[in-house]
CSV table of C-alpha atoms in Angstrom, one decimal:
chain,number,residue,atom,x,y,z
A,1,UNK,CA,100.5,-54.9,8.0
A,2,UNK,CA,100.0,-53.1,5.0
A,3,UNK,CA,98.1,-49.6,3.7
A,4,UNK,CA,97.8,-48.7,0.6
A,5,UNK,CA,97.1,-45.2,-0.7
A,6,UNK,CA,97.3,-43.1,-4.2
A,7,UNK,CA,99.3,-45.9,-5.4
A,8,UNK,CA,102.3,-46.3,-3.0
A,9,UNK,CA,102.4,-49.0,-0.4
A,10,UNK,CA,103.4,-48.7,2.9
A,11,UNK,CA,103.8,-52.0,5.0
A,12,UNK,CA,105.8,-53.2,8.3
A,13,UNK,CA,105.6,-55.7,11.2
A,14,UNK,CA,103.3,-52.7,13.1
A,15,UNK,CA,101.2,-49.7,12.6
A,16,UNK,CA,104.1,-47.4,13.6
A,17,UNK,CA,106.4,-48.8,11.0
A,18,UNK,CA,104.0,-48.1,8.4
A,19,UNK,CA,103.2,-44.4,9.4
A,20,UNK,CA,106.5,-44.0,9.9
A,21,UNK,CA,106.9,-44.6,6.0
A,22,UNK,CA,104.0,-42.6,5.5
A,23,UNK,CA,105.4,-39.8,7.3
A,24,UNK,CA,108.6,-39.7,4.9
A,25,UNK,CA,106.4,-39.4,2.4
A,26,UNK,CA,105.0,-36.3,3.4
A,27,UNK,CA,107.7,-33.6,2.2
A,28,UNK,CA,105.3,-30.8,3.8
A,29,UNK,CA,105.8,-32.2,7.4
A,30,UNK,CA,109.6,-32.5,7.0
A,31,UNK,CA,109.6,-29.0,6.1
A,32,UNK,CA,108.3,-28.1,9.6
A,33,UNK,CA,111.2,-29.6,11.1
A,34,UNK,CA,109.7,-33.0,11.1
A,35,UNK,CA,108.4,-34.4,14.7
A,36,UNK,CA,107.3,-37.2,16.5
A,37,UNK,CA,105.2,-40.1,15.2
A,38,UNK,CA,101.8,-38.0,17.5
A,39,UNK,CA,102.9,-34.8,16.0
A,40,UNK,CA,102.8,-36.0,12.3
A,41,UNK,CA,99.2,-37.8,13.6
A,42,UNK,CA,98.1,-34.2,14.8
A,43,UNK,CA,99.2,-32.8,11.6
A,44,UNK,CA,97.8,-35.2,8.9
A,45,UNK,CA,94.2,-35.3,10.8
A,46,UNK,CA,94.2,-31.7,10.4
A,47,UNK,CA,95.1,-31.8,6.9
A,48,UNK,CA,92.2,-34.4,6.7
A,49,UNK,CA,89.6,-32.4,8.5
A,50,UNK,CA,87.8,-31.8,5.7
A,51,UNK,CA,87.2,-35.7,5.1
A,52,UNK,CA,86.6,-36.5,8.9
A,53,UNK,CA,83.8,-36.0,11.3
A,54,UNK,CA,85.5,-33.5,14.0
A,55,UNK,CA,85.1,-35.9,16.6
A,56,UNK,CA,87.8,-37.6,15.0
A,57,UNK,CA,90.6,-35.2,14.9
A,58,UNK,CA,91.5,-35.5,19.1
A,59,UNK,CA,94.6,-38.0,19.8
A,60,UNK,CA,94.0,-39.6,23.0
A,61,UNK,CA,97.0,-39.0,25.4
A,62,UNK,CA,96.3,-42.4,27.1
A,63,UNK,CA,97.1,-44.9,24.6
A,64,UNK,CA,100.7,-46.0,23.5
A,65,UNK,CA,102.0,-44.9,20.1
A,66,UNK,CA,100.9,-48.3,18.3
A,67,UNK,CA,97.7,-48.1,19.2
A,68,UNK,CA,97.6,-44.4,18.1
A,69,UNK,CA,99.3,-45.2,14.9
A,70,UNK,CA,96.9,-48.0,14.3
A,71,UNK,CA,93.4,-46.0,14.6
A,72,UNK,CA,94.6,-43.5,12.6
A,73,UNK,CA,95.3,-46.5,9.6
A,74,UNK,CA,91.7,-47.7,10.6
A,75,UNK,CA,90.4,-44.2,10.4
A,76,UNK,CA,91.7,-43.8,6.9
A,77,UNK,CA,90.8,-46.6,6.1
A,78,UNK,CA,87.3,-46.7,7.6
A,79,UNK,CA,86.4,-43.0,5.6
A,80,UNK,CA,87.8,-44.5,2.4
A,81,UNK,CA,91.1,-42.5,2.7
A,82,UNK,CA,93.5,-45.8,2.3
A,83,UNK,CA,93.2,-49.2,2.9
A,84,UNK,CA,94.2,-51.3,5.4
A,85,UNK,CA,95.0,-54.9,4.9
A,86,UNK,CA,96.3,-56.7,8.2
């Protein structure tokens, strides 16, 4: 899997992997102490709010961590923030 976005490329075997890249990358969220992989997915939709329809912002608490990680690459992707190549 692969996502590409302002010129870097993130890729692993799954979604996680690759947002777990993208969440080094984020030198704001590792100054709040870093978190889990849902609570840098809370904090990058909020920092995205202004690119997303609202509806999109909620993390479901009833799907695994993959599957999380992997709508919110298909999110980006699907609003033009990145792209996903599988």
């Amino acid at each position: 899997m692969i996502f590409r976005f302002n010129d870097k490329e993130y890729r692993g075997a799954t979604a996680v992997e690759v947002v777990a890249q993208m969440e080094r990358d984020e030198a704001d969220f590792a100054a709040q102490n870093g978190g889990t992989l849902r609570q840098f997915l809370e904090w990058s939709l909020k920092k995205l709010s202004d690119r997303l329809p609202l509806r999109e912002l909620e993390l479901s608490p009833r799907v695994s961590d993959e599957v999380q990680a992997h709508s919110y690459l298909s999110l980006r992707h699907d609003y033009g923030i990145g792209e996903l190549v599988e």
